Structure formats: structure tokens, C-alpha cells
mmCIF file of C-alpha atoms in Angstrom:
data_model
loop_
_atom_site.group_PDB
_atom_site.id
_atom_site.type_symbol
_atom_site.label_atom_id
_atom_site.label_comp_id
_atom_site.label_asym_id
_atom_site.label_seq_id
_atom_site.Cartn_x
_atom_site.Cartn_y
_atom_site.Cartn_z
ATOM 1 C CA MET A 1 -17.983 12.805 13.294
ATOM 2 C CA ARG A 2 -18.997 10.487 15.806
ATOM 3 C CA ASP A 3 -18.498 10.566 19.437
ATOM 4 C CA GLY A 4 -15.389 10.344 21.490
ATOM 5 C CA PRO A 5 -13.922 6.660 22.203
ATOM 6 C CA ARG A 6 -15.962 4.472 23.816
ATOM 7 C CA ASN A 7 -13.183 2.509 25.710
ATOM 8 C CA GLY A 8 -11.214 5.345 27.348
ATOM 9 C CA ARG A 9 -8.179 4.241 24.632
ATOM 10 C CA ARG A 10 -6.170 7.618 23.970
ATOM 11 C CA ALA A 11 -3.190 7.752 20.857
ATOM 12 C CA VAL A 12 -3.527 11.972 20.281
ATOM 13 C CA GLY A 13 -0.254 12.176 18.093
ATOM 14 C CA ARG A 14 0.988 8.548 18.013
ATOM 15 C CA VAL A 15 0.451 5.815 16.132
ATOM 16 C CA MET A 16 -1.237 2.366 17.802
ATOM 17 C CA VAL A 17 0.374 -0.918 16.089
ATOM 18 C CA LEU A 18 -1.824 -3.540 16.919
ATOM 19 C CA LEU A 19 -2.229 -7.403 16.044
ATOM 20 C CA ALA A 20 -5.406 -8.992 15.519
ATOM 21 C CA VAL A 21 -5.528 -11.853 17.491
ATOM 22 C CA MET A 22 -7.948 -14.065 15.443
ATOM 23 C CA ALA A 23 -8.385 -16.583 17.742
ATOM 24 C CA LEU A 24 -10.209 -14.262 19.951
ATOM 25 C CA VAL A 25 -12.541 -12.855 16.984
ATOM 26 C CA ALA A 26 -16.192 -15.188 17.687
ATOM 27 C CA ALA A 27 -15.570 -14.445 21.356
ATOM 28 C CA ALA A 28 -15.665 -10.820 21.941
ATOM 29 C CA CYS A 29 -18.498 -10.059 19.831
ATOM 30 C CA GLY A 30 -20.800 -11.424 22.229
ATOM 31 C CA ASP A 31 -22.662 -13.813 19.494
ATOM 32 C CA ASP A 32 -22.259 -16.916 17.744
ATOM 33 C CA ASP A 33 -21.905 -15.536 13.708
ATOM 34 C CA ASP A 34 -19.056 -16.571 11.707
ATOM 35 C CA ASP A 35 -18.589 -12.918 10.280
ATOM 36 C CA SER A 36 -18.257 -11.456 13.148
ATOM 37 C CA ALA A 37 -15.133 -10.348 14.795
ATOM 38 C CA ALA A 38 -13.410 -8.643 18.336
ATOM 39 C CA ALA A 39 -11.253 -5.297 18.136
ATOM 40 C CA PRO A 40 -8.051 -6.579 18.885
ATOM 41 C CA ALA A 41 -6.137 -5.850 22.797
ATOM 42 C CA THR A 42 -4.994 -2.345 22.961
ATOM 43 C CA THR A 43 -0.717 -2.502 23.489
ATOM 44 C CA ALA A 44 0.187 -1.438 26.767
ATOM 45 C CA ALA A 45 1.326 2.775 27.457
ATOM 46 C CA PRO A 46 5.493 2.732 27.938
ATOM 47 C CA ALA A 47 5.951 3.684 30.734
ATOM 48 C CA ALA A 48 6.975 7.400 31.811
ATOM 49 C CA PRO A 49 10.707 8.265 31.851
ATOM 50 C CA ALA A 50 12.294 7.591 35.627
ATOM 51 C CA VAL A 51 13.088 11.100 37.351
ATOM 52 C CA GLU A 52 15.360 11.806 40.075
ATOM 53 C CA GLU A 53 14.251 11.897 43.253
ATOM 54 C CA PRO A 54 15.413 15.267 44.923
ATOM 55 C CA GLU A 55 17.627 14.363 48.290
ATOM 56 C CA ALA A 56 14.962 14.844 51.404
ATOM 57 C CA GLU A 57 15.093 18.117 53.079
ATOM 58 C CA GLU A 58 14.604 18.356 57.261
ATOM 59 C CA PRO A 59 11.378 18.505 58.225
ATOM 60 C CA ALA A 60 10.069 22.159 59.318
ATOM 61 C CA ASP A 61 9.013 22.856 63.508
ATOM 62 C CA GLU A 62 5.855 23.555 62.732
ATOM 63 C CA PRO A 63 3.127 21.627 60.743
ATOM 64 C CA MET A 64 3.031 22.334 56.655
ATOM 65 C CA GLU A 65 -1.077 22.806 55.575
ATOM 66 C CA GLU A 66 -1.294 20.238 53.499
ATOM 67 C CA ALA A 67 -1.709 20.975 49.950
ATOM 68 C CA PRO A 68 -5.416 20.184 47.225
ATOM 69 C CA GLU A 69 -4.642 17.118 45.393
ATOM 70 C CA ALA A 70 -4.147 18.432 41.851
ATOM 71 C CA ALA A 71 -6.910 17.371 39.702
ATOM 72 C CA ALA A 72 -5.646 15.257 36.698
ATOM 73 C CA PRO A 73 -5.640 16.951 33.283
ATOM 74 C CA ALA A 74 -8.322 16.394 30.969
ATOM 75 C CA ALA A 75 -7.442 13.832 28.267
ATOM 76 C CA GLU A 76 -7.050 15.791 25.104
ATOM 77 C CA GLU A 77 -9.845 14.537 22.973
ATOM 78 C CA PRO A 78 -8.646 13.642 18.702
ATOM 79 C CA CYS A 79 -9.434 15.124 16.060
ATOM 80 C CA VAL A 80 -9.952 12.903 14.272
ATOM 81 C CA ARG A 81 -9.725 8.841 14.718
ATOM 82 C CA ALA A 82 -8.285 6.815 11.880
ATOM 83 C CA ALA A 83 -7.394 3.290 10.997
ATOM 84 C CA PHE A 84 -5.953 1.068 9.572
ATOM 85 C CA LEU A 85 -6.712 -2.645 8.334
ATOM 86 C CA MET A 86 -3.823 -4.357 6.872
ATOM 87 C CA VAL A 87 -3.053 -8.289 5.723
ATOM 88 C CA ARG A 88 0.180 -9.008 7.371
ATOM 89 C CA ASP A 89 2.746 -6.856 9.352
ATOM 90 C CA ILE A 90 4.122 -3.445 8.516
ATOM 91 C CA HIS A 91 7.659 -4.158 7.941
ATOM 92 C CA ASP A 92 7.341 -6.331 4.881
ATOM 93 C CA SER A 93 9.628 -4.179 2.945
ATOM 94 C CA GLY A 94 6.142 -4.287 -0.030
ATOM 95 C CA TRP A 95 2.569 -3.604 0.029
ATOM 96 C CA ASN A 96 1.903 -2.994 3.910
ATOM 97 C CA GLU A 97 5.098 -1.566 5.128
ATOM 98 C CA ALA A 98 4.595 1.327 2.314
ATOM 99 C CA HIS A 99 1.029 1.338 4.182
ATOM 100 C CA GLY A 100 2.696 1.345 7.501
ATOM 101 C CA ASN A 101 4.774 4.738 6.118
ATOM 102 C CA GLY A 102 1.697 6.326 5.321
ATOM 103 C CA ALA A 103 -0.454 5.650 8.481
ATOM 104 C CA LYS A 104 2.446 7.186 9.986
ATOM 105 C CA TYR A 105 3.097 10.181 7.532
ATOM 106 C CA LEU A 106 -0.737 10.576 8.554
ATOM 107 C CA ALA A 107 0.365 10.894 12.593
ATOM 108 C CA GLU A 108 3.428 12.964 12.049
ATOM 109 C CA GLN A 109 1.415 15.521 10.084
ATOM 110 C CA MET A 110 -1.430 15.787 12.059
ATOM 111 C CA PRO A 111 -0.912 15.517 15.638
ATOM 112 C CA CYS A 112 -4.382 15.900 16.866
ATOM 113 C CA ALA A 113 -5.265 12.332 15.163
ATOM 114 C CA GLU A 114 -5.621 9.240 17.012
ATOM 115 C CA VAL A 115 -4.008 6.269 14.251
ATOM 116 C CA THR A 116 -4.321 2.812 14.934
ATOM 117 C CA ILE A 117 -2.831 0.162 12.181
ATOM 118 C CA LEU A 118 -3.816 -2.968 12.839
ATOM 119 C CA THR A 119 -2.361 -5.798 11.282
ATOM 120 C CA ASP A 120 -3.076 -9.532 10.384
ATOM 121 C CA VAL A 121 -6.326 -8.925 9.817
ATOM 122 C CA ILE A 122 -7.337 -11.286 6.930
ATOM 123 C CA ASP A 123 -9.231 -10.063 3.925
ATOM 124 C CA ASP A 124 -12.176 -12.881 3.729
ATOM 125 C CA GLN A 125 -15.620 -12.292 6.067
ATOM 126 C CA THR A 126 -13.694 -12.042 9.668
ATOM 127 C CA SER A 127 -12.461 -9.003 8.687
ATOM 128 C CA GLU A 128 -16.285 -7.613 8.421
ATOM 129 C CA GLY A 129 -16.350 -8.130 12.133
ATOM 130 C CA VAL A 130 -13.219 -6.178 12.724
ATOM 131 C CA MET A 131 -14.425 -2.819 10.892
ATOM 132 C CA ARG A 132 -17.827 -3.015 13.099
ATOM 133 C CA ASP A 133 -16.237 -3.156 16.358
ATOM 134 C CA LEU A 134 -13.444 -0.614 15.052
ATOM 135 C CA ALA A 135 -16.959 1.641 13.959
ATOM 136 C CA GLU A 136 -18.719 0.679 17.431
ATOM 137 C CA ASP A 137 -15.936 1.952 19.119
ATOM 138 C CA GLY A 138 -16.024 5.384 17.278
ATOM 139 C CA TYR A 139 -13.608 5.339 14.662
ATOM 140 C CA ASP A 140 -14.329 8.749 12.200
ATOM 141 C CA LEU A 141 -12.597 6.886 9.385
ATOM 142 C CA ILE A 142 -11.436 3.135 8.254
ATOM 143 C CA PHE A 143 -9.209 2.377 5.791
ATOM 144 C CA GLY A 144 -9.102 -0.845 4.202
ATOM 145 C CA THR A 145 -5.437 -0.897 2.517
ATOM 146 C CA SER A 146 -5.616 -4.806 1.253
ATOM 147 C CA PHE A 147 -8.266 -5.155 -2.669
ATOM 148 C CA GLY A 148 -9.457 -8.754 -0.948
ATOM 149 C CA TYR A 149 -11.483 -5.858 1.332
ATOM 150 C CA LEU A 150 -13.395 -5.173 -0.751
ATOM 151 C CA GLU A 151 -16.500 -6.968 -0.363
ATOM 152 C CA PHE A 152 -16.630 -6.875 3.583
ATOM 153 C CA MET A 153 -16.274 -3.420 3.313
ATOM 154 C CA SER A 154 -19.010 -2.388 0.882
ATOM 155 C CA ARG A 155 -21.303 -4.624 3.223
ATOM 156 C CA VAL A 156 -20.119 -2.911 6.716
ATOM 157 C CA ALA A 157 -20.538 0.761 5.690
ATOM 158 C CA PRO A 158 -23.868 1.296 4.813
ATOM 159 C CA GLU A 159 -24.587 -0.159 8.646
ATOM 160 C CA TYR A 160 -22.884 2.787 9.836
ATOM 161 C CA PRO A 161 -22.857 6.037 8.026
ATOM 162 C CA ASP A 162 -21.468 8.789 10.292
ATOM 163 C CA VAL A 163 -18.301 6.474 9.546
ATOM 164 C CA VAL A 164 -16.644 6.699 6.576
ATOM 165 C CA PHE A 165 -15.168 3.645 4.719
ATOM 166 C CA GLU A 166 -12.021 3.992 2.303
ATOM 167 C CA HIS A 167 -10.460 0.821 0.556
ATOM 168 C CA ALA A 168 -7.502 0.796 -1.018
ATOM 169 C CA THR A 169 -7.150 0.171 -5.247
ATOM 170 C CA GLY A 170 -10.613 -0.640 -5.509
ATOM 171 C CA TYR A 171 -14.055 0.235 -7.342
ATOM 172 C CA LEU A 172 -17.042 0.918 -5.328
ATOM 173 C CA THR A 173 -18.470 3.271 -3.953
ATOM 174 C CA ASP A 174 -21.215 4.564 -1.410
ATOM 175 C CA GLU A 175 -22.823 7.426 0.579
ATOM 176 C CA ASN A 176 -20.167 7.036 3.219
ATOM 177 C CA PHE A 177 -17.823 4.597 1.064
ATOM 178 C CA SER A 178 -14.999 5.060 -1.101
ATOM 179 C CA ASN A 179 -11.620 4.309 -2.939
ATOM 180 C CA TYR A 180 -8.329 5.412 -3.526
ATOM 181 C CA SER A 181 -5.392 5.165 -6.160
ATOM 182 C CA GLY A 182 -3.251 6.001 -8.599
ATOM 183 C CA SER A 183 -1.560 6.060 -11.915
ATOM 184 C CA LEU A 184 1.630 3.472 -10.322
ATOM 185 C CA TYR A 185 1.743 2.559 -14.249
ATOM 186 C CA GLU A 186 3.996 5.546 -14.524
ATOM 187 C CA ALA A 187 6.788 4.762 -12.146
ATOM 188 C CA THR A 188 6.636 0.793 -13.187
ATOM 189 C CA TYR A 189 6.589 2.340 -17.231
ATOM 190 C CA LEU A 190 10.095 4.116 -16.129
ATOM 191 C CA ALA A 191 10.362 0.882 -14.291
ATOM 192 C CA GLY A 192 10.597 -0.819 -17.684
ATOM 193 C CA LEU A 193 13.203 1.692 -19.596
ATOM 194 C CA VAL A 194 15.462 0.531 -17.005
ATOM 195 C CA ALA A 195 15.387 -2.808 -17.325
ATOM 196 C CA GLY A 196 15.214 -2.829 -21.361
ATOM 197 C CA SER A 197 18.264 -1.224 -21.166
ATOM 198 C CA LEU A 198 20.235 -3.608 -19.144
ATOM 199 C CA THR A 199 18.844 -6.803 -20.599
ATOM 200 C CA GLU A 200 21.972 -8.925 -21.986
ATOM 201 C CA THR A 201 19.791 -12.066 -23.107
ATOM 202 C CA ASN A 202 16.684 -9.809 -24.339
ATOM 203 C CA LYS A 203 14.301 -11.986 -22.298
ATOM 204 C CA LEU A 204 12.882 -10.577 -19.498
ATOM 205 C CA GLY A 205 10.490 -12.206 -16.647
ATOM 206 C CA TYR A 206 7.364 -11.781 -14.657
ATOM 207 C CA VAL A 207 5.881 -13.209 -11.276
ATOM 208 C CA GLY A 208 2.234 -12.340 -10.856
ATOM 209 C CA PRO A 209 0.101 -12.493 -7.595
ATOM 210 C CA PHE A 210 -3.490 -11.712 -9.209
ATOM 211 C CA THR A 211 -4.881 -10.323 -12.152
ATOM 212 C CA THR A 212 -6.217 -7.090 -10.714
ATOM 213 C CA PRO A 213 -6.793 -4.621 -12.568
ATOM 214 C CA ASP A 214 -4.424 -2.381 -10.852
ATOM 215 C CA VAL A 215 -1.847 -5.805 -11.081
ATOM 216 C CA LEU A 216 -2.113 -5.645 -15.335
ATOM 217 C CA ARG A 217 -1.906 -1.908 -16.158
ATOM 218 C CA ASP A 218 0.790 -1.773 -13.707
ATOM 219 C CA PHE A 219 2.550 -5.391 -15.247
ATOM 220 C CA ASN A 220 1.943 -3.764 -19.146
ATOM 221 C CA ALA A 221 3.641 -0.588 -18.594
ATOM 222 C CA TRP A 222 6.952 -2.225 -17.780
ATOM 223 C CA VAL A 223 6.858 -4.034 -21.147
ATOM 224 C CA VAL A 224 5.655 -1.053 -22.873
ATOM 225 C CA GLY A 225 8.401 0.617 -20.940
ATOM 226 C CA ALA A 226 11.081 -1.930 -22.279
ATOM 227 C CA ARG A 227 9.605 -2.425 -25.978
ATOM 228 C CA GLU A 228 10.421 0.905 -26.350
ATOM 229 C CA VAL A 229 14.579 0.999 -25.972
ATOM 230 C CA SER A 230 14.679 -2.970 -26.755
ATOM 231 C CA PRO A 231 11.367 -3.767 -29.257
ATOM 232 C CA ASP A 232 12.435 -6.886 -30.068
ATOM 233 C CA VAL A 233 12.865 -8.171 -25.780
ATOM 234 C CA GLU A 234 11.164 -11.107 -24.720
ATOM 235 C CA VAL A 235 8.521 -11.277 -21.666
ATOM 236 C CA GLN A 236 8.191 -13.977 -19.989
ATOM 237 C CA MET A 237 4.969 -14.385 -17.026
ATOM 238 C CA ILE A 238 4.612 -16.603 -14.599
ATOM 239 C CA TRP A 239 1.158 -16.051 -11.837
ATOM 240 C CA VAL A 240 1.123 -17.437 -8.571
ATOM 241 C CA ASN A 241 -2.178 -16.636 -6.786
ATOM 242 C CA THR A 242 -0.916 -15.291 -3.933
ATOM 243 C CA TRP A 243 0.154 -11.672 -2.808
ATOM 244 C CA PHE A 244 3.027 -13.686 -0.054
ATOM 245 C CA ASP A 245 4.277 -16.969 -0.776
ATOM 246 C CA PRO A 246 7.796 -16.703 -0.821
ATOM 247 C CA ALA A 247 8.427 -20.513 -2.080
ATOM 248 C CA GLN A 248 6.070 -19.851 -4.740
ATOM 249 C CA GLU A 249 8.198 -16.966 -5.587
ATOM 250 C CA THR A 250 11.366 -18.354 -5.315
ATOM 251 C CA GLN A 251 10.017 -21.455 -7.683
ATOM 252 C CA ALA A 252 8.682 -18.785 -10.394
ATOM 253 C CA ALA A 253 11.668 -16.840 -10.294
ATOM 254 C CA GLN A 254 14.029 -20.317 -11.331
ATOM 255 C CA THR A 255 11.666 -20.962 -13.544
ATOM 256 C CA LEU A 256 11.954 -17.485 -15.602
ATOM 257 C CA LEU A 257 16.003 -17.700 -14.806
ATOM 258 C CA ASP A 258 16.001 -20.905 -16.062
ATOM 259 C CA ASN A 259 14.855 -19.636 -19.197
ATOM 260 C CA GLY A 260 17.394 -16.847 -20.167
ATOM 261 C CA ALA A 261 15.270 -14.048 -18.478
ATOM 262 C CA ASP A 262 18.007 -12.099 -16.471
ATOM 263 C CA VAL A 263 16.176 -9.364 -15.266
ATOM 264 C CA LEU A 264 12.907 -9.682 -13.505
ATOM 265 C CA PHE A 265 10.211 -8.006 -11.762
ATOM 266 C CA TYR A 266 7.144 -8.917 -9.458
ATOM 267 C CA GLY A 267 3.832 -7.571 -8.337
ATOM 268 C CA THR A 268 3.813 -9.647 -4.878
ATOM 269 C CA SER A 269 5.009 -8.472 -1.577
ATOM 270 C CA GLY A 270 8.370 -8.841 -0.235
ATOM 271 C CA GLY A 271 11.709 -9.598 -1.849
ATOM 272 C CA ALA A 272 11.793 -13.312 -2.831
ATOM 273 C CA VAL A 273 12.016 -12.744 -6.491
ATOM 274 C CA GLY A 274 14.902 -10.057 -6.519
ATOM 275 C CA GLN A 275 16.642 -12.744 -3.608
ATOM 276 C CA ALA A 276 16.643 -15.304 -6.380
ATOM 277 C CA ALA A 277 17.510 -13.027 -9.190
ATOM 278 C CA ASP A 278 21.004 -11.765 -7.709
ATOM 279 C CA ALA A 279 21.742 -15.799 -6.420
ATOM 280 C CA ALA A 280 21.546 -15.772 -9.930
ATOM 281 C CA GLY A 281 23.782 -13.336 -11.305
ATOM 282 C CA ALA A 282 20.560 -12.028 -12.840
ATOM 283 C CA LEU A 283 19.374 -8.052 -11.904
ATOM 284 C CA TRP A 284 15.706 -7.406 -10.392
ATOM 285 C CA VAL A 285 12.888 -4.387 -10.768
ATOM 286 C CA ALA A 286 11.143 -4.511 -7.417
ATOM 287 C CA GLY A 287 7.439 -4.526 -6.870
ATOM 288 C CA ASN A 288 8.106 -1.724 -3.804
ATOM 289 C CA GLY A 289 11.000 0.292 -4.051
ATOM 290 C CA LEU A 290 10.958 -0.646 -0.355
ATOM 291 C CA ALA A 291 12.596 -3.931 -1.463
ATOM 292 C CA ARG A 292 15.904 -2.731 -1.901
ATOM 293 C CA GLY A 293 17.761 -4.111 1.368
ATOM 294 C CA PHE A 294 17.649 -7.628 -0.423
ATOM 295 C CA ALA A 295 19.540 -7.479 -2.475
ATOM 296 C CA PRO A 296 20.449 -4.272 -3.068
ATOM 297 C CA GLU A 297 23.563 -4.831 -5.559
ATOM 298 C CA SER A 298 22.077 -6.545 -8.389
ATOM 299 C CA PHE A 299 18.315 -3.998 -7.346
ATOM 300 C CA LEU A 300 17.898 -1.258 -10.649
ATOM 301 C CA THR A 301 14.833 0.448 -9.218
ATOM 302 C CA GLY A 302 11.113 -0.024 -7.882
ATOM 303 C CA PRO A 303 7.459 1.813 -8.184
ATOM 304 C CA SER A 304 5.901 3.014 -4.660
ATOM 305 C CA TYR A 305 2.772 5.243 -3.525
ATOM 306 C CA GLU A 306 3.536 7.597 -1.732
ATOM 307 C CA TRP A 307 0.037 6.844 0.426
ATOM 308 C CA GLY A 308 0.874 9.036 3.188
ATOM 309 C CA VAL A 309 -0.435 12.383 0.343
ATOM 310 C CA TYR A 310 -4.084 11.335 0.705
ATOM 311 C CA TYR A 311 -4.564 9.776 4.005
ATOM 312 C CA VAL A 312 -3.610 13.089 5.207
ATOM 313 C CA GLU A 313 -6.211 14.918 2.745
ATOM 314 C CA ALA A 314 -8.707 12.154 3.495
ATOM 315 C CA ALA A 315 -8.712 12.672 7.229
ATOM 316 C CA HIS A 316 -8.343 16.528 7.273
ATOM 317 C CA ALA A 317 -11.901 16.272 5.014
ATOM 318 C CA VAL A 318 -13.460 13.912 7.687
ATOM 319 C CA ARG A 319 -12.555 16.114 10.351
ATOM 320 C CA ASP A 320 -13.730 19.424 8.615
ATOM 321 C CA GLY A 321 -16.730 17.814 7.303
ATOM 322 C CA THR A 322 -15.724 18.056 3.441
ATOM 323 C CA TRP A 323 -15.439 14.192 3.023
ATOM 324 C CA ASP A 324 -16.798 13.087 -0.113
ATOM 325 C CA ASN A 325 -17.189 10.003 -2.059
ATOM 326 C CA ILE A 326 -15.246 10.845 -4.748
ATOM 327 C CA PRO A 327 -12.436 8.762 -5.711
ATOM 328 C CA TYR A 328 -9.046 9.637 -5.152
ATOM 329 C CA TRP A 329 -7.153 8.859 -8.258
ATOM 330 C CA GLY A 330 -3.499 10.083 -7.712
ATOM 331 C CA SER A 331 -0.238 10.146 -10.216
ATOM 332 C CA MET A 332 3.620 11.223 -10.214
ATOM 333 C CA ALA A 333 2.579 15.116 -11.072
ATOM 334 C CA ASP A 334 1.084 15.248 -7.480
ATOM 335 C CA GLY A 335 4.011 13.081 -5.635
ATOM 336 C CA PHE A 336 1.602 10.187 -4.824
ATOM 337 C CA ILE A 337 2.887 7.873 -7.003
ATOM 338 C CA ASN A 338 6.997 7.443 -6.526
ATOM 339 C CA LEU A 339 9.981 5.543 -8.434
ATOM 340 C CA ALA A 340 12.831 4.286 -5.309
ATOM 341 C CA ASP A 341 17.073 5.529 -6.097
ATOM 342 C CA PHE A 342 18.567 3.646 -8.907
ATOM 343 C CA GLY A 343 20.677 0.969 -7.976
ATOM 344 C CA PRO A 344 24.408 0.378 -8.429
ATOM 345 C CA ALA A 345 24.406 -1.255 -11.500
ATOM 346 C CA VAL A 346 22.192 1.458 -13.487
ATOM 347 C CA PRO A 347 24.546 3.403 -15.754
ATOM 348 C CA SER A 348 24.769 7.269 -15.776
ATOM 349 C CA ASP A 349 23.065 7.766 -19.444
ATOM 350 C CA VAL A 350 20.908 5.396 -18.418
ATOM 351 C CA ALA A 351 19.423 7.101 -15.504
ATOM 352 C CA GLU A 352 19.381 10.553 -17.345
ATOM 353 C CA MET A 353 17.249 9.155 -20.025
ATOM 354 C CA VAL A 354 14.613 7.987 -17.273
ATOM 355 C CA ASN A 355 15.065 11.142 -15.755
ATOM 356 C CA ALA A 356 13.555 13.197 -19.040
ATOM 357 C CA ARG A 357 10.804 10.913 -19.733
ATOM 358 C CA ARG A 358 10.126 10.956 -15.879
ATOM 359 C CA ALA A 359 10.067 14.804 -16.406
ATOM 360 C CA GLU A 360 7.679 14.752 -18.716
ATOM 361 C CA ILE A 361 5.811 12.725 -17.334
ATOM 362 C CA GLU A 362 5.545 14.575 -14.340
ATOM 363 C CA ALA A 363 4.552 18.033 -16.538
ATOM 364 C CA GLY A 364 1.263 15.970 -18.115
ATOM 365 C CA ASN A 365 3.028 15.759 -21.327
ATOM 366 C CA PHE A 366 3.595 12.150 -21.768
ATOM 367 C CA ASP A 367 1.225 9.168 -22.416
ATOM 368 C CA VAL A 368 2.245 5.837 -21.564
ATOM 369 C CA PHE A 369 -0.774 3.790 -22.666
ATOM 370 C CA VAL A 370 -0.954 5.123 -26.538
ATOM 371 C CA GLY A 371 -2.465 2.909 -29.395
ATOM 372 C CA PRO A 372 -2.177 0.503 -31.301
ATOM 373 C CA ILE A 373 -2.342 -1.245 -28.263
ATOM 374 C CA VAL A 374 -3.509 -5.484 -28.978
ATOM 375 C CA ASP A 375 -4.008 -7.385 -26.141
ATOM 376 C CA HIS A 376 -3.132 -11.350 -25.889
ATOM 377 C CA GLU A 377 -5.889 -12.815 -27.596
ATOM 378 C CA GLY A 378 -4.552 -10.579 -30.543
ATOM 379 C CA ASN A 379 -7.949 -7.938 -29.720
ATOM 380 C CA LEU A 380 -7.570 -4.105 -30.366
ATOM 381 C CA GLN A 381 -7.755 -2.410 -26.967
ATOM 382 C CA VAL A 382 -6.900 1.130 -27.660
ATOM 383 C CA PRO A 383 -6.995 2.457 -31.505
ATOM 384 C CA ASP A 384 -3.889 3.649 -33.825
ATOM 385 C CA GLY A 385 -2.613 6.849 -32.329
ATOM 386 C CA GLU A 386 -5.314 7.614 -30.006
ATOM 387 C CA PRO A 387 -4.093 7.807 -26.058
ATOM 388 C CA ALA A 388 -5.966 5.043 -23.666
ATOM 389 C CA SER A 389 -8.959 6.972 -21.480
ATOM 390 C CA LEU A 390 -9.046 6.450 -17.958
ATOM 391 C CA GLU A 391 -11.827 4.328 -17.851
ATOM 392 C CA HIS A 392 -10.232 2.148 -20.349
ATOM 393 C CA ILE A 393 -6.850 2.159 -17.593
ATOM 394 C CA TRP A 394 -8.843 1.282 -14.282
ATOM 395 C CA GLY A 395 -10.779 -1.601 -16.397
ATOM 396 C CA VAL A 396 -7.513 -3.551 -17.648
ATOM 397 C CA ASP A 397 -8.413 -7.174 -17.583
ATOM 398 C CA TYR A 398 -5.590 -8.717 -20.420
ATOM 399 C CA VAL A 399 -1.648 -8.806 -21.114
ATOM 400 C CA LEU A 400 -0.363 -7.292 -24.266
ATOM 401 C CA ASP A 401 0.262 -8.736 -27.334
ATOM 402 C CA GLY A 402 3.723 -11.055 -27.633
ATOM 403 C CA ILE A 403 4.205 -12.096 -23.843
ATOM 404 C CA GLU A 404 4.915 -15.259 -22.882
ATOM 405 C CA GLY A 405 2.745 -17.721 -20.230
ATOM 406 C CA THR A 406 -0.758 -18.451 -19.357
ATOM 407 C CA LEU A 407 -2.829 -15.722 -17.787
ATOM 408 C CA PRO A 408 -5.538 -16.829 -15.440
ATOM 409 C CA ASN A 409 -8.958 -16.593 -15.227
#
């Protein structure tokens, strides 16, 4: 573990949320490299609450001896300093808010920790400078919460062997660099059971961001669930190649609705797809259960990561000197994966069916992906009767056979 902070900042037992002002990136590093970035300025500490002064007393006749000035108490040193890089703010009702909640959970469960959240850190080469500044500033543990940080974090980590770097949903490791994710597909499968049970047109629609393995496996699991209860259901997909663009997402959702879909699902962040579905009188499954508030009456459910489960584990390991670079893979069984409470449109019999299957998954008695699994090009990916291996699930690069739409290269 590295020594304490170099600039005297302290935030023990609380969370600092900082805005990474990218206009200041080049200036604060002291050189002209394109990949340099400054550590963002901290927000001002809140003022102490006002205290009512007691009424003044008459002075004594004899002079009072002047009391010696009390020494200021020493600042408590954090037991671990953890920083989180986010591409957007933590109020998007989606991916970033879920990570923000996880960071706050870490601060609650580990009061001796200093927890810093940096928002609006673009996941391009400029993020390398932000990571370097954090490492130079004495942070012990740096989390990159966007898939786009992967390449840049893998470059920076070897430069700071005493700092632990963790990347969400990635696949690279190094001596001080690892990744963490989980079987969100367990929850999206359950959400697919709901969608397949409630479609009246027998047509479902999906708005996808990027074709990363985690996105593809979650979408495939949703289709598996829908087909289990509605074998002839039609599924159409549209890919928007962005994590967040409400205009593009709305346009894609409207196309799916115009083609007859009456239940939508998406992998982007926010709630634009849900709002489009609601406006058309359709139902929707959120990409993250936190998005319920965008259109609560037509909301069915949504999967979510409980990131805080791992953040606490990782921070304790770094503090105790027991951290290793073995990737973490969480599940519904250990509380890392969750499914949001059902919306008002989900009838009790469907809820009971889904909850029963959830109990099987949590007990380890059900596999979502079991062969035969055939991809969209007609290739047999998993033989008949065999469950897909975890290695296969991690590296999924296809969608299931029979899904309408074009998969980006």
C-alpha cells in the first residue's frame, strides 16, 4: 500500500464526487503529451454547522491566566484510498449510477476508506492521464467502470506496480491489474421469461449498444427466456453503436414498435427506450432496474449489478495485503446480480413462475445456456444437451439463430 496523499486531501468515511474538467487536462500535467491528464480539483468541504454562542459573562476582577492553545487533532489516515472513473455522472438511472451506488456502499461498509468518484472521464487516451494522476497522488486502488478504459488502463498499470487497477467487464490481467464482472445473463434470462409471457403481438424488440461479449450474452439470455415461454416469438434487434444517445435510442425503439414489437429491451444506459415504449402503449424491460422511474407503469423489470459487493471485497483485500489478480465473477447466488421488483403490469402467476426459476438459479440447479445453441449464421456453438462452459460464455461473439436484424462487425 502506498503512503498517504501528497496534497493533504482527506475524505475518510465519505465519498468525494469530482467532475473531471477535460479542458484542464493538458495544462495540469506539466507537459504537452496528448495522453496526459490532470487530476480534477476537489470540491470544497462543507462548512461546519453553526453553533449558538453562549451569553457573555462579566469579566473577573483578577486577570485570568491565558490557556495554552490546543493542538489541532491529527487527521486520520485512510486505511485505503479508492478511486472510480466514470464516463458520465452518477445519476443516469443506469450503468454509471449502479457503479456510483457501489462506491457509496463501499464508503458505508468501510468507514476508514477514502472513496473518490471521478465523473465525465472520457474513455479514450486522455483517461490515461487521469489514471496516472491518481496513482501519483497516492491512491491504492483504481477502478475503471467503462469497457472503453480497458486498453488505456492496461498501459498505465505496469507503470505503477504498487497500485491496484481493476477494470469492469474486461478480460485483461497483469501483476497489479485485474477485472471483475458477473453473470448478469441470469437476470436477463428471467426478464426474458417475463417479456415472452406478456407479449400479445408475439414480437419483441431490442436496442443494442456495442457488440461486446457481456452485451451479447445478456441479450442472448433474454431471448432464451422469451423463447422458453413463447417458442414462436419473433425478436428483432437494432444496434446504435453508443452507450448513451437518447435520440438514436428513441429512433431505434420507434422502428421496432412500428414493426409490431410490444415489449422492448435494451443494453444502453438511461431510459429513452422505455419512454418510447410507454408512449406507444407497449411494455419494456430496462437495461438496468434503476431506470424504472422513466416510465413506471409500463416497466416490467430489469437486471442489475450490485457492484458494491465486489468493491468492498477488493478494498479489504488491498488493505490487508491479500489482493490477487484473479478475475472476479459474481452471480445471483452471491448477491452480485439482482433482478428488480416487478412492475404493475406483471401478473402474479408470471411473477411466481419467474421467482421459482430464480430460486433454482440461486441454488445452482439451473443453467441458462444449454445446447443445442446455434448462432445467427447457422453454426452449432454448443452441442445438444451440454451446458455452455464459462469460458464460452465469457467469449460470446454471436447472437442466436432466428433473430432479425444485422449484427455489426
